[in-house]
Amino acid sequence: MKSPADSVVLPAHARVIARDDVWLEGNAVQQFARVAALPGCVRAVGMPDLHAGRGIPVGAAFAFADRVVPQLIGGDAGCGVRLVATSIGRVAADVLERRAREAMEDDPLAGCDPAEVFDRVWRRGARGLAEVDGAPEALARLAAAEPEDGLRPSGDPAPYRAGYEAALGSVGGGNHFVEIARVGALRDPASAAAVGLPAGDLVVLAHSGSRGLGGALGERWGGAVLEGDAAEPYLGELAGACRFAQANRLLLAYRMLRALGATRASKIAGGFDITHNDVAREAVGGEPAWVHRKGAAPARGDDLTIVLGSRGTPSWVMRSRDAEAGLRSVAHGAGRKMGRGEAREKIAARYRRRELARTELGGRVVCDDPALLLEEHPDAYKPIEPVIESLVEAGLATVVAPLVPVLTVKR
């Protein structure tokens, strides 16, 4: 398939991983080429979900030998996805929608000291919620079961405390969501079993970032290029933002687990959390480098990872192949094919309002923002299947199981 991207010349150390049937926006590939040509960039990989951002493309990973470039992470620092697998097989659709609405209206941290909540999660991430006085017992149990995140110590929280002490627990705008999905036919039963994914059972997916805090981080560090010890303050603050985002996803997942009646340990079969927007020190070409992921899911070792679909297409759990050729990353989603303004105009002409609250797969959508319903419609996204097939054919990951949306909440 010919696309405007075909005429863009990439540096020798850069590649875009996409089959011929994946359409790529020319502006996105131009942005990718510009970033790949920055001083110090030793490897750049564009994913099949590559699409244009605010000067920086989304859906890419960039390795720099000796510098950290905060602008490449931007304002969505810590954005990622959490999967929680349950042993719940079925809940009536009307009941599930009512419970989900109720759960989203009920703040599990109401009555807790916002300053204490902020301090705990900034330092400890999702685990910190177990230490908050007044947190619901079921939430505290979930938080206490979280593994250590492996991040560096969080930096100084002072620049972010005011305005974000009460920001936890909401989905946010853009492509963020919290969802209940059903596990489809298994492609890799052994890997699925390792994380508690039997076909037919329900899971919770929470896709969110650091709720404005990451935006403050991006503004604070602006267009800085950081080398050596000069990068340490930023990296510490980025770790705090990532922990804040992880805690936010746990809170969102907890709300949907309440809707499912699955907050007890006996109802939770497994799960994991991954971050799409961060910087990590990793080996590239046998040398240490700073790998910047901008809307790219990590795929290290043989870990499980997720590539998100839209509310009308499956997301896919995949098994990583630790492929350095892909900077140990995969696409984080299907990728947009329409800008938000274009989606509002075109999709409003195609569908009646009541049709927007249902999907072709039989799922329901809970969203009270008419513009967001249009902007995030499945038609605004690329098909997920060619994206997944591109990753498999490139040797970056293997397929484990599809997660078919049952109820998607966007607020």
Coordinates of C-alpha atoms in Angstrom, one line a residue, residues 174-175 310-311 335-352 356 369-382 410:
G174 CA -7.4 11.7 24.9
N175 CA -7.1 7.9 24.3
S310 CA -9.8 0.7 20.2
R311 CA -13.1 0.4 22.0
G335 CA -2.5 4.2 16.2
R336 CA -4.7 7.0 15.0
K337 CA -5.6 7.5 11.4
M338 CA -7.7 10.6 11.9
G339 CA -7.0 13.8 13.9
R340 CA -9.5 14.7 16.5
G341 CA -11.1 17.5 14.5
E342 CA -11.4 15.3 11.5
A343 CA -12.9 12.5 13.6
R344 CA -15.5 14.9 15.1
E345 CA -16.6 16.0 11.6
K346 CA -16.6 12.8 9.7
I347 CA -17.9 10.4 12.4
A348 CA -20.7 12.7 13.5
A349 CA -22.0 12.5 9.9
R350 CA -21.8 8.7 9.9
Y351 CA -23.5 7.7 13.2
R352 CA -26.5 8.7 15.3
L356 CA -21.9 5.7 19.5
D369 CA -18.5 13.8 26.6
P370 CA -20.1 14.0 23.1
A371 CA -16.8 15.2 21.5
L372 CA -14.8 12.4 23.1
L373 CA -17.3 9.9 21.9
L374 CA -16.5 11.0 18.3
E375 CA -12.8 11.6 18.7
E376 CA -12.2 8.1 20.1
H377 CA -14.5 6.2 17.8
P378 CA -13.0 3.0 16.4
D379 CA -13.2 4.5 12.9
A380 CA -10.6 7.1 14.0
Y381 CA -8.0 4.3 14.5
K382 CA -6.1 2.0 12.2
K410 CA -14.0 7.3 29.0

